[in-house]
């Protein structure tokens, strides 16, 4: 068995002399203005209350230049009536210290249309991350040509489709070394079909539920043929004919067979769990795996979704957030089905209070236990609006405990209509930040200012071509625990996260028995690593 060769970055935080996980506090402060961010997401909301106006707001955290730090790409919707060139997507480039500069990025900086979500991935193995932008209308594929410049190659790549697409993810579904693409669609919507819905308590017009349209949409899956084109495999992959109101997506090897599967969170229609059969074929096993509907057989309003190992058993569990009155889903992976453990982890009561979209499940205070951040905002007008925003709700923050529960510790003082959220370490200090998109309000960079934090490790895991190795995992021992994280980009709601793996270590000054498992089952390992460093790993290095 080969031993792993690693590259270790400079230690960025001095080790804590002592850490008390029982007294740690999570402190997130909006520093968007100080950091150079001045972006505002515009929904184009009107008195007509057309459904797309309440749904958008994606964001990507990614390293556009491959210079080692995270940059930001914000998506703009604008107006359904008349698009303006001012309503363009925006690229903010990190100068290396967590400060951002707005740069002109070629086609990525023009008005692409009514944008919704984004996937990040290197489609041609040139080490530069490319962008796929979902929209109400034609989606857009943007090729990274270096020096922060992108070119629209949608037509030549074979993507000119007219859908209302939302969540999306790049992943190598056939294990041929390049990234394929899954596109989630929401509703077969048009202006002409928009119904009139009314808020009975307020006696006036409001946004409709997706169930009023009775028009669930067909998701699509594309195979990367390796020469710049994507082939629509929806029919031959077995996906055609299974429609839903899709809003969230994660990719993971849920059944541990070495193939990446797909979970789609649907809004008022049953969720899909597409298990990869090989040969680019998928079977929806959501009903068998107990994640299609709730215990009463009712489909919930699925929005943001995260896959991660919640219980340290080295497989991928799932969390999905919903509309007000519906609790979160927390599904524990039992190997061949999911067990609903929402009540056991303490999220069945508090989460019902608000409508949740963006979802972060990461260790925000580095105490070794995963925390939960939920980006909240209503979809129907509230009877007591906050400062004139009829949909604004406080975001929610839950601190993870050693007992496997989540404790509500804070509702944010900043109350807005929040949507997309992405997580990553923008200043490489070992503490995770959250980028938050609010409807018709300036975006927020929530900088982690937690003072009582533990030690940490991060891993930058890349395949033989040099791109983040989606689906690869790193397991390591922290004391008596074995903690596993899997490389992902698609997560939360309409957003793309930092693909680097982050581990809070509490007061541990090192980890042992580190095992890197590549998609397909090959492993590499080394004995121990000291805390407070970023470790770079590349497949095939000896």
Short mmCIF file of C-alpha atoms in Angstrom, two decimals:
data_model
loop_
_atom_site.label_atom_id
_atom_site.label_comp_id
_atom_site.label_asym_id
_atom_site.label_seq_id
_atom_site.Cartn_x
_atom_site.Cartn_y
_atom_site.Cartn_z
CA UNK A 1 0.00 0.00 0.00
CA UNK A 2 1.37 3.40 -0.97
CA UNK A 3 1.99 5.99 1.65
CA UNK A 4 0.62 9.42 1.05
CA UNK A 5 2.79 12.32 0.00
CA UNK A 6 1.51 15.60 1.39
CA UNK A 7 2.16 19.29 1.13
CA UNK A 8 1.54 21.22 4.34
CA UNK A 9 0.84 24.93 4.40
CA UNK A 10 2.19 27.35 6.96
CA UNK A 11 0.42 27.09 10.30
CA UNK A 12 -1.91 30.05 10.53
CA UNK A 13 -3.11 29.96 14.12
CA UNK A 14 -1.07 29.27 17.21
CA UNK A 15 -2.28 26.21 19.08
CA UNK A 16 -4.61 26.96 21.95
CA UNK A 17 -3.13 26.27 25.34
CA UNK A 18 -6.44 24.94 26.58
CA UNK A 19 -9.87 24.46 25.06
CA UNK A 20 -13.12 23.91 26.91
CA UNK A 21 -15.78 22.67 24.49
CA UNK A 22 -18.44 23.32 27.10
CA UNK A 23 -17.83 27.08 27.06
CA UNK A 24 -17.17 27.64 23.35
CA UNK A 25 -19.33 30.22 21.60
CA UNK A 26 -19.97 30.72 17.90
CA UNK A 27 -19.63 34.33 16.82
CA UNK A 28 -20.38 35.32 13.22
CA UNK A 29 -20.16 38.98 12.22
CA UNK A 30 -21.05 40.56 8.90
CA UNK A 31 -17.88 42.08 7.47
CA UNK A 32 -19.01 42.36 3.85
CA UNK A 33 -18.40 46.13 3.75
CA UNK A 34 -14.97 45.95 5.37
CA UNK A 35 -13.97 43.09 3.07
CA UNK A 36 -14.90 44.88 -0.15
CA UNK A 37 -18.20 43.20 -0.98
CA UNK A 38 -21.01 45.44 -2.23
CA UNK A 39 -23.34 43.04 -4.00
CA UNK A 40 -27.13 43.12 -3.71
CA UNK A 41 -29.35 40.34 -5.02
CA UNK A 42 -32.42 41.72 -6.82
CA UNK A 43 -35.47 39.50 -7.04
CA UNK A 44 -37.58 41.69 -9.32
CA UNK A 45 -40.51 41.25 -6.97
CA UNK A 46 -43.76 42.90 -8.08
CA UNK A 47 -47.38 43.12 -6.99
CA UNK A 48 -48.10 40.23 -9.40
CA UNK A 49 -46.34 37.84 -7.00
CA UNK A 50 -44.91 35.53 -9.65
CA UNK A 51 -43.27 32.50 -8.08
CA UNK A 52 -39.73 32.94 -9.49
CA UNK A 53 -39.49 36.28 -7.69
CA UNK A 54 -39.36 34.61 -4.26
CA UNK A 55 -36.99 31.70 -5.04
CA UNK A 56 -33.57 32.88 -6.28
CA UNK A 57 -30.25 33.86 -4.77
CA UNK A 58 -27.35 31.44 -5.29
CA UNK A 59 -23.64 31.95 -4.63
CA UNK A 60 -20.36 30.09 -5.19
CA UNK A 61 -17.22 29.99 -3.04
CA UNK A 62 -14.35 28.75 -5.21
CA UNK A 63 -10.74 29.41 -6.15
CA UNK A 64 -11.07 30.99 -9.60
CA UNK A 65 -7.34 31.55 -10.13
CA UNK A 66 -6.04 28.46 -8.32
CA UNK A 67 -3.90 30.73 -6.15
CA UNK A 68 -4.92 29.05 -2.91
CA UNK A 69 -7.68 31.32 -1.62
CA UNK A 70 -11.45 31.47 -2.05
CA UNK A 71 -13.21 33.86 -4.40
CA UNK A 72 -16.93 34.66 -4.69
CA UNK A 73 -19.40 34.49 -7.56
CA UNK A 74 -22.84 35.99 -6.95
CA UNK A 75 -25.85 35.27 -9.16
CA UNK A 76 -28.31 37.95 -10.18
CA UNK A 77 -31.96 37.53 -11.14
CA UNK A 78 -33.17 41.08 -11.75
CA UNK A 79 -36.53 41.55 -13.41
CA UNK A 80 -38.93 39.14 -15.11
CA UNK A 81 -40.27 42.05 -17.15
CA UNK A 82 -37.23 43.88 -18.47
CA UNK A 83 -33.65 42.78 -17.94
CA UNK A 84 -31.06 45.51 -17.44
CA UNK A 85 -27.31 45.21 -18.03
CA UNK A 86 -26.93 46.43 -14.46
CA UNK A 87 -28.50 43.14 -13.33
CA UNK A 88 -25.34 41.13 -13.96
CA UNK A 89 -23.61 38.35 -12.04
CA UNK A 90 -20.54 39.47 -10.09
CA UNK A 91 -17.09 37.97 -9.47
CA UNK A 92 -15.20 39.11 -6.37
CA UNK A 93 -11.57 37.96 -6.19
CA UNK A 94 -9.79 37.39 -2.88
CA UNK A 95 -6.49 39.23 -2.63
CA UNK A 96 -5.08 36.58 -0.32
CA UNK A 97 -6.00 38.15 3.00
CA UNK A 98 -9.76 37.78 2.93
CA UNK A 99 -10.29 41.13 1.19
CA UNK A 100 -12.20 41.12 -2.11
CA UNK A 101 -11.99 43.12 -5.35
CA UNK A 102 -14.80 43.26 -7.92
CA UNK A 103 -13.33 42.22 -11.27
CA UNK A 104 -14.70 42.14 -14.79
CA UNK A 105 -14.83 38.44 -15.73
CA UNK A 106 -15.82 38.36 -19.40
CA UNK A 107 -19.08 36.57 -20.06
CA UNK A 108 -19.41 35.70 -16.37
CA UNK A 109 -19.91 39.40 -15.62
CA UNK A 110 -22.63 40.15 -18.13
CA UNK A 111 -26.38 39.81 -17.74
CA UNK A 112 -26.96 36.13 -18.42
CA UNK A 113 -30.68 36.21 -17.67
CA UNK A 114 -32.77 35.41 -14.59
CA UNK A 115 -30.11 33.38 -12.73
CA UNK A 116 -30.86 30.94 -9.92
CA UNK A 117 -28.09 28.49 -8.93
CA UNK A 118 -24.51 27.52 -9.76
CA UNK A 119 -22.25 24.48 -10.03
CA UNK A 120 -18.46 24.74 -10.01
CA UNK A 121 -16.22 22.17 -11.69
CA UNK A 122 -13.23 21.77 -14.00
CA UNK A 123 -14.91 20.29 -17.09
CA UNK A 124 -11.78 19.99 -19.27
CA UNK A 125 -9.13 19.02 -16.69
CA UNK A 126 -7.05 22.16 -17.16
CA UNK A 127 -7.12 22.79 -13.34
CA UNK A 128 -9.27 25.93 -13.82
CA UNK A 129 -12.80 25.76 -12.32
CA UNK A 130 -15.64 26.39 -14.74
CA UNK A 131 -19.19 27.52 -13.93
CA UNK A 132 -22.64 26.21 -14.83
CA UNK A 133 -25.39 28.73 -14.09
CA UNK A 134 -29.02 27.63 -13.84
CA UNK A 135 -31.74 30.04 -14.84
CA UNK A 136 -35.38 30.60 -15.55
CA UNK A 137 -34.86 29.99 -19.25
CA UNK A 138 -31.60 28.98 -20.89
CA UNK A 139 -28.85 27.74 -18.58
CA UNK A 140 -25.29 28.92 -19.21
CA UNK A 141 -21.94 27.08 -19.23
CA UNK A 142 -18.96 29.38 -18.61
CA UNK A 143 -15.46 28.16 -19.47
CA UNK A 144 -12.64 29.52 -17.33
CA UNK A 145 -9.92 30.78 -19.70
CA UNK A 146 -7.58 32.01 -16.98
CA UNK A 147 -6.82 35.49 -15.66
CA UNK A 148 -10.36 35.66 -14.24
CA UNK A 149 -11.95 35.54 -17.70
CA UNK A 150 -14.88 33.29 -18.65
CA UNK A 151 -16.36 32.49 -22.07
CA UNK A 152 -19.94 31.36 -22.71
CA UNK A 153 -19.74 27.95 -24.44
CA UNK A 154 -23.36 26.93 -23.84
CA UNK A 155 -24.26 26.37 -27.49
CA UNK A 156 -21.12 24.48 -28.47
CA UNK A 157 -21.42 22.29 -25.36
CA UNK A 158 -25.00 21.29 -26.19
CA UNK A 159 -26.95 22.92 -23.35
CA UNK A 160 -29.47 25.22 -25.01
CA UNK A 161 -32.58 24.14 -23.10
CA UNK A 162 -35.53 26.17 -21.89
CA UNK A 163 -36.31 25.07 -18.33
CA UNK A 164 -36.67 26.59 -14.90
CA UNK A 165 -33.52 25.07 -13.44
CA UNK A 166 -32.49 25.51 -9.82
CA UNK A 167 -29.92 23.28 -8.09
CA UNK A 168 -27.12 21.64 -10.06
CA UNK A 169 -23.98 19.58 -9.45
CA UNK A 170 -20.87 18.45 -11.31
CA UNK A 171 -19.68 14.91 -10.50
CA UNK A 172 -17.94 12.04 -12.28
CA UNK A 173 -20.85 9.60 -12.45
CA UNK A 174 -19.17 7.12 -14.83
CA UNK A 175 -15.67 7.33 -13.32
CA UNK A 176 -14.00 8.15 -16.62
CA UNK A 177 -12.01 11.06 -15.19
CA UNK A 178 -14.14 14.01 -16.27
CA UNK A 179 -17.09 15.76 -14.66
CA UNK A 180 -20.65 15.04 -15.70
CA UNK A 181 -23.60 17.24 -14.75
CA UNK A 182 -26.97 16.86 -13.03
CA UNK A 183 -29.48 19.69 -13.47
CA UNK A 184 -32.48 19.97 -11.13
CA UNK A 185 -35.63 21.57 -12.54
CA UNK A 186 -38.44 23.09 -10.50
CA UNK A 187 -41.68 23.80 -12.37
CA UNK A 188 -42.70 23.88 -16.03
CA UNK A 189 -43.48 27.54 -15.55
CA UNK A 190 -44.65 30.30 -17.86
CA UNK A 191 -46.10 33.75 -17.34
CA UNK A 192 -49.39 32.62 -18.85
CA UNK A 193 -49.88 29.83 -16.31
CA UNK A 194 -49.27 31.98 -13.22
CA UNK A 195 -52.36 31.63 -10.96
CA UNK A 196 -53.64 34.24 -8.55
CA UNK A 197 -53.26 33.24 -4.91
CA UNK A 198 -54.36 35.20 -1.89
CA UNK A 199 -53.25 35.49 1.70
CA UNK A 200 -56.49 34.85 3.54
CA UNK A 201 -55.35 36.43 6.81
CA UNK A 202 -54.28 39.62 5.04
CA UNK A 203 -56.97 39.62 2.37
CA UNK A 204 -54.65 40.35 -0.54
CA UNK A 205 -52.55 38.65 -3.20
CA UNK A 206 -49.51 36.51 -2.31
CA UNK A 207 -47.15 33.93 -3.79
CA UNK A 208 -48.59 30.53 -4.68
CA UNK A 209 -47.39 27.14 -3.49
CA UNK A 210 -45.81 24.97 -6.22
CA UNK A 211 -48.72 22.58 -5.76
CA UNK A 212 -51.03 25.20 -7.31
CA UNK A 213 -49.24 24.84 -10.64
CA UNK A 214 -49.45 21.05 -10.83
CA UNK A 215 -46.48 21.17 -13.20
CA UNK A 216 -43.48 19.32 -11.72
CA UNK A 217 -40.43 19.44 -13.97
CA UNK A 218 -38.06 16.84 -15.40
CA UNK A 219 -34.49 16.80 -14.08
CA UNK A 220 -31.74 16.23 -16.63
CA UNK A 221 -28.40 14.45 -16.48
CA UNK A 222 -25.54 15.01 -18.92
CA UNK A 223 -22.41 12.99 -19.66
CA UNK A 224 -19.18 14.85 -20.37
CA UNK A 225 -17.84 13.33 -23.59
CA UNK A 226 -14.37 14.77 -22.97
CA UNK A 227 -14.09 17.05 -25.99
CA UNK A 228 -16.13 20.02 -24.85
CA UNK A 229 -19.63 18.63 -25.33
CA UNK A 230 -22.21 17.27 -22.91
CA UNK A 231 -24.61 14.54 -24.03
CA UNK A 232 -28.14 14.46 -22.61
CA UNK A 233 -28.41 11.03 -20.96
CA UNK A 234 -31.72 11.64 -19.18
CA UNK A 235 -33.59 8.91 -21.07
CA UNK A 236 -30.89 6.24 -21.23
CA UNK A 237 -29.88 6.92 -17.60
CA UNK A 238 -33.39 5.93 -16.43
CA UNK A 239 -34.25 9.40 -15.13
CA UNK A 240 -36.82 10.40 -17.77
CA UNK A 241 -40.40 10.42 -16.55
CA UNK A 242 -39.68 11.03 -12.87
CA UNK A 243 -40.74 14.63 -12.32
CA UNK A 244 -40.61 16.77 -9.20
CA UNK A 245 -40.37 20.32 -7.87
CA UNK A 246 -36.63 20.18 -7.35
CA UNK A 247 -34.70 22.73 -5.27
CA UNK A 248 -31.76 20.97 -3.60
CA UNK A 249 -29.08 18.48 -4.65
CA UNK A 250 -26.18 16.58 -3.11
CA UNK A 251 -23.98 13.88 -4.59
CA UNK A 252 -22.49 11.12 -2.39
CA UNK A 253 -21.83 7.39 -2.41
CA UNK A 254 -24.70 6.57 -0.09
CA UNK A 255 -24.51 2.75 -0.45
CA UNK A 256 -20.69 2.49 -0.45
CA UNK A 257 -20.32 0.84 -3.87
CA UNK A 258 -17.74 3.26 -5.26
CA UNK A 259 -20.25 5.15 -7.43
CA UNK A 260 -21.64 8.62 -6.82
CA UNK A 261 -25.38 8.77 -6.18
CA UNK A 262 -27.70 11.79 -6.27
CA UNK A 263 -30.26 12.99 -3.73
CA UNK A 264 -32.73 15.65 -4.91
CA UNK A 265 -34.84 17.55 -2.38
CA UNK A 266 -38.23 18.37 -3.89
CA UNK A 267 -40.74 21.02 -2.85
CA UNK A 268 -44.17 19.44 -2.11
CA UNK A 269 -43.34 16.40 -4.24
CA UNK A 270 -41.51 13.22 -3.13
CA UNK A 271 -37.73 13.45 -2.89
CA UNK A 272 -35.55 11.40 -5.24
CA UNK A 273 -32.60 9.20 -4.30
CA UNK A 274 -30.91 8.19 -7.54
CA UNK A 275 -28.60 5.25 -6.82
CA UNK A 276 -25.89 4.86 -9.45
CA UNK A 277 -26.01 1.40 -11.08
CA UNK A 278 -22.93 1.89 -13.24
CA UNK A 279 -22.90 2.26 -17.04
CA UNK A 280 -24.48 5.68 -16.51
CA UNK A 281 -27.77 4.31 -15.23
CA UNK A 282 -29.68 5.34 -12.10
CA UNK A 283 -32.60 3.95 -10.12
CA UNK A 284 -34.74 6.06 -7.78
CA UNK A 285 -34.70 4.26 -4.40
CA UNK A 286 -36.06 7.11 -2.27
CA UNK A 287 -39.13 5.14 -1.19
CA UNK A 288 -37.07 2.06 -0.31
CA UNK A 289 -34.55 4.17 1.59
CA UNK A 290 -37.30 6.00 3.54
CA UNK A 291 -36.52 9.52 2.35
CA UNK A 292 -39.22 10.22 -0.26
CA UNK A 293 -42.04 11.38 2.05
CA UNK A 294 -42.62 11.79 5.77
CA UNK A 295 -43.99 9.18 8.17
CA UNK A 296 -47.53 10.15 7.18
CA UNK A 297 -46.85 9.63 3.48
CA UNK A 298 -46.85 13.37 2.80
CA UNK A 299 -44.25 15.10 0.64
CA UNK A 300 -42.62 18.01 2.45
CA UNK A 301 -41.35 21.28 1.04
CA UNK A 302 -37.70 20.38 0.53
CA UNK A 303 -35.26 23.23 -0.05
CA UNK A 304 -31.62 23.15 1.07
CA UNK A 305 -29.86 19.82 1.61
CA UNK A 306 -26.54 18.63 3.06
CA UNK A 307 -24.86 15.23 3.10
CA UNK A 308 -22.27 14.56 5.81
CA UNK A 309 -21.32 11.97 8.43
CA UNK A 310 -23.30 13.01 11.49
CA UNK A 311 -22.64 9.96 13.66
CA UNK A 312 -18.99 9.04 12.94
CA UNK A 313 -19.79 5.72 11.25
CA UNK A 314 -18.07 6.70 7.98
CA UNK A 315 -21.15 6.89 5.76
CA UNK A 316 -23.12 9.85 4.49
CA UNK A 317 -26.17 11.00 6.42
CA UNK A 318 -28.56 13.67 5.11
CA UNK A 319 -30.25 16.81 6.39
CA UNK A 320 -33.03 18.62 4.47
CA UNK A 321 -34.75 21.86 5.48
CA UNK A 322 -38.39 22.80 4.86
CA UNK A 323 -41.10 25.41 5.09
CA UNK A 324 -42.55 26.72 8.35
CA UNK A 325 -44.59 24.13 10.35
CA UNK A 326 -42.49 21.33 8.83
CA UNK A 327 -39.44 20.22 10.87
CA UNK A 328 -36.08 19.47 9.33
CA UNK A 329 -35.36 16.00 8.02
CA UNK A 330 -32.31 14.42 9.64
CA UNK A 331 -31.67 11.01 8.09
CA UNK A 332 -29.11 8.58 9.52
CA UNK A 333 -27.66 6.25 6.92
CA UNK A 334 -28.11 2.63 8.05
CA UNK A 335 -26.36 1.16 5.01
CA UNK A 336 -29.39 0.34 2.90
CA UNK A 337 -32.00 2.78 4.20
CA UNK A 338 -32.32 6.08 6.09
CA UNK A 339 -33.66 6.36 9.62
CA UNK A 340 -35.37 9.64 10.56
CA UNK A 341 -33.58 10.87 13.70
CA UNK A 342 -34.80 14.49 13.65
CA UNK A 343 -36.35 14.26 17.12
CA UNK A 344 -33.32 12.46 18.56
CA UNK A 345 -30.96 15.27 17.54
CA UNK A 346 -33.24 18.04 18.81
CA UNK A 347 -34.39 19.63 15.55
CA UNK A 348 -38.05 18.64 15.40
CA UNK A 349 -39.51 21.57 17.39
CA UNK A 350 -37.44 24.73 16.93
CA UNK A 351 -36.92 24.33 13.17
CA UNK A 352 -40.65 24.48 12.43
CA UNK A 353 -40.82 28.15 13.37
CA UNK A 354 -39.31 29.49 10.14
CA UNK A 355 -38.99 28.70 6.43
CA UNK A 356 -35.44 27.51 5.77
CA UNK A 357 -33.53 27.62 2.48
CA UNK A 358 -29.73 27.73 2.85
CA UNK A 359 -28.20 25.05 5.08
CA UNK A 360 -24.70 24.72 6.57
CA UNK A 361 -23.67 21.69 8.66
CA UNK A 362 -20.04 22.19 9.71
CA UNK A 363 -17.95 22.69 12.82
CA UNK A 364 -18.05 26.46 13.26
CA UNK A 365 -16.28 26.63 16.63
CA UNK A 366 -13.73 23.84 16.05
CA UNK A 367 -14.84 21.93 19.12
CA UNK A 368 -15.05 18.69 17.15
CA UNK A 369 -18.84 18.62 16.77
CA UNK A 370 -20.86 19.69 13.74
CA UNK A 371 -23.02 22.80 14.08
CA UNK A 372 -26.01 23.88 11.98
CA UNK A 373 -26.74 27.25 10.37
CA UNK A 374 -30.08 27.77 8.60
CA UNK A 375 -30.80 30.69 6.27
CA UNK A 376 -34.45 31.60 6.78
CA UNK A 377 -37.04 33.62 4.91
CA UNK A 378 -40.75 33.19 4.31
CA UNK A 379 -42.44 32.54 0.96
CA UNK A 380 -45.81 33.99 1.93
CA UNK A 381 -46.26 37.37 3.57
CA UNK A 382 -46.03 37.55 7.33
CA UNK A 383 -48.77 39.26 9.33
CA UNK A 384 -46.18 41.27 11.28
CA UNK A 385 -43.45 42.20 8.79
CA UNK A 386 -39.98 43.26 9.90
CA UNK A 387 -39.10 46.81 8.79
CA UNK A 388 -41.30 46.57 5.73
CA UNK A 389 -39.86 43.26 4.50
CA UNK A 390 -42.92 41.08 4.45
CA UNK A 391 -40.92 37.83 4.22
CA UNK A 392 -38.00 38.50 6.60
CA UNK A 393 -37.17 35.99 9.34
CA UNK A 394 -34.14 35.60 11.62
CA UNK A 395 -31.60 32.95 10.68
CA UNK A 396 -31.00 30.05 13.07
CA UNK A 397 -27.81 28.72 14.60
CA UNK A 398 -27.52 25.41 16.45
CA UNK A 399 -24.46 24.24 18.34
CA UNK A 400 -23.58 20.55 18.14
CA UNK A 401 -22.97 18.63 21.36
CA UNK A 402 -20.99 15.47 22.21
CA UNK A 403 -24.33 13.74 22.81
CA UNK A 404 -25.19 14.12 19.12
CA UNK A 405 -27.82 16.82 19.61
CA UNK A 406 -28.13 20.37 18.31
CA UNK A 407 -28.87 23.20 20.73
CA UNK A 408 -30.42 26.46 19.54
CA UNK A 409 -28.00 29.17 20.64
CA UNK A 410 -28.86 32.21 18.57
CA UNK A 411 -31.34 33.83 16.27
CA UNK A 412 -29.54 36.50 14.31
CA UNK A 413 -30.24 40.17 15.02
CA UNK A 414 -30.09 40.74 11.25
CA UNK A 415 -33.55 39.79 9.98
CA UNK A 416 -33.93 39.50 6.21
CA UNK A 417 -35.33 37.14 3.58
CA UNK A 418 -32.34 34.80 3.28
CA UNK A 419 -31.81 32.26 0.51
CA UNK A 420 -28.45 30.91 -0.73
CA UNK A 421 -25.64 30.17 1.72
CA UNK A 422 -22.15 28.79 1.15
CA UNK A 423 -19.43 27.87 3.65
CA UNK A 424 -15.65 28.05 3.46
CA UNK A 425 -12.54 29.47 5.07
CA UNK A 426 -11.99 32.74 3.21
CA UNK A 427 -8.92 33.84 5.18
CA UNK A 428 -7.34 30.42 5.88
CA UNK A 429 -7.31 30.89 9.64
CA UNK A 430 -8.98 27.54 10.32
CA UNK A 431 -12.38 29.06 11.14
CA UNK A 432 -15.20 28.73 8.62
CA UNK A 433 -17.07 31.70 7.20
CA UNK A 434 -20.58 31.79 5.70
CA UNK A 435 -21.59 33.78 2.63
CA UNK A 436 -25.28 34.62 2.75
CA UNK A 437 -27.56 35.97 0.02
CA UNK A 438 -30.58 37.98 1.14
CA UNK A 439 -33.47 38.90 -1.13
CA UNK A 440 -33.26 42.56 -2.22
CA UNK A 441 -30.62 43.28 0.43
CA UNK A 442 -26.81 43.41 0.39
CA UNK A 443 -25.14 40.00 0.59
CA UNK A 444 -23.36 39.18 3.83
CA UNK A 445 -19.95 37.71 4.55
CA UNK A 446 -20.35 36.29 8.04
CA UNK A 447 -16.78 36.19 9.31
CA UNK A 448 -16.08 33.70 12.06
CA UNK A 449 -14.95 35.69 15.08
CA UNK A 450 -15.38 32.91 17.61
CA UNK A 451 -12.77 33.48 20.30
CA UNK A 452 -12.95 30.24 22.26
CA UNK A 453 -12.24 27.80 19.46
CA UNK A 454 -10.38 24.54 19.26
CA UNK A 455 -7.62 23.40 16.95
CA UNK A 456 -8.31 22.37 13.36
CA UNK A 457 -7.15 20.65 10.19
CA UNK A 458 -8.08 21.16 6.54
CA UNK A 459 -7.41 18.92 3.55
CA UNK A 460 -7.25 20.01 -0.09
CA UNK A 461 -7.91 16.68 -1.81
CA UNK A 462 -7.40 16.56 -5.58
CA UNK A 463 -7.56 13.85 -8.24
CA UNK A 464 -4.79 12.98 -10.67
CA UNK A 465 -5.89 15.81 -13.00
CA UNK A 466 -5.57 18.37 -10.21
CA UNK A 467 -9.24 19.15 -9.63
CA UNK A 468 -11.06 18.66 -6.30
CA UNK A 469 -11.73 14.93 -5.99
CA UNK A 470 -15.52 14.98 -5.62
CA UNK A 471 -16.59 11.89 -3.67
CA UNK A 472 -13.19 11.15 -2.13
CA UNK A 473 -13.08 11.00 1.66
CA UNK A 474 -10.62 11.49 4.50
CA UNK A 475 -11.12 9.61 7.77
CA UNK A 476 -8.98 10.33 10.81
CA UNK A 477 -8.88 9.56 14.50
CA UNK A 478 -9.39 12.35 17.03
CA UNK A 479 -8.91 10.63 20.35
CA UNK A 480 -11.34 7.70 20.39
CA UNK A 481 -13.46 9.03 17.50
CA UNK A 482 -13.07 8.34 13.79
CA UNK A 483 -14.28 11.40 11.88
CA UNK A 484 -14.98 11.29 8.13
CA UNK A 485 -15.55 14.07 5.64
CA UNK A 486 -16.26 13.75 1.90
CA UNK A 487 -15.20 16.19 -0.82
CA UNK A 488 -18.24 18.07 -2.14
CA UNK A 489 -19.13 21.30 -3.86
CA UNK A 490 -22.92 21.09 -4.34
CA UNK A 491 -24.63 21.73 -1.01
CA UNK A 492 -27.12 24.01 0.75
CA UNK A 493 -29.48 25.89 -1.59
CA UNK A 494 -28.55 26.95 -5.15
CA UNK A 495 -24.94 27.28 -3.98
CA UNK A 496 -21.44 25.81 -4.20
CA UNK A 497 -19.19 25.48 -1.17
CA UNK A 498 -15.45 25.33 -0.45
CA UNK A 499 -14.48 21.76 -1.45
CA UNK A 500 -11.69 21.54 1.11
CA UNK A 501 -12.36 19.25 4.07
CA UNK A 502 -12.47 20.93 7.48
CA UNK A 503 -12.10 19.21 10.86
CA UNK A 504 -12.49 20.83 14.25
CA UNK A 505 -10.21 19.07 16.73
CA UNK A 506 -11.17 20.57 20.08
CA UNK A 507 -8.12 20.44 22.31
CA UNK A 508 -6.37 17.66 20.34
CA UNK A 509 -2.97 18.75 19.06
CA UNK A 510 -2.72 15.97 16.46
CA UNK A 511 -4.73 13.30 14.65
CA UNK A 512 -3.85 9.67 13.95
CA UNK A 513 -4.54 6.95 11.35
CA UNK A 514 -5.44 9.27 8.50
CA UNK A 515 -6.97 7.37 5.57
CA UNK A 516 -7.70 8.94 2.19
CA UNK A 517 -10.19 6.89 0.20
CA UNK A 518 -10.51 7.70 -3.47
CA UNK A 519 -13.74 7.18 -5.36
CA UNK A 520 -13.58 3.54 -6.46
CA UNK A 521 -12.00 2.24 -3.24
CA UNK A 522 -8.24 2.80 -3.51
CA UNK A 523 -6.74 4.11 -0.26
CA UNK A 524 -3.69 5.99 0.89
CA UNK A 525 -2.75 6.65 4.49
CA UNK A 526 -0.29 8.07 6.97
CA UNK A 527 0.08 7.75 10.70
CA UNK A 528 -0.36 11.20 12.22
CA UNK A 529 -0.58 14.91 11.53
CA UNK A 530 -0.20 17.93 13.76
CA UNK A 531 -3.10 20.34 14.21
CA UNK A 532 -3.57 23.79 12.67
CA UNK A 533 -2.47 23.24 9.10
CA UNK A 534 -3.82 22.80 5.56
CA UNK A 535 -2.79 19.50 4.00
CA UNK A 536 -2.71 19.10 0.20
CA UNK A 537 -3.23 15.59 -1.15
CA UNK A 538 -3.13 14.46 -4.79
CA UNK A 539 -4.28 11.10 -6.14
CA UNK A 540 -1.46 8.95 -7.45
CA UNK A 541 1.35 10.70 -5.58
CA UNK A 542 3.58 8.25 -3.77
#
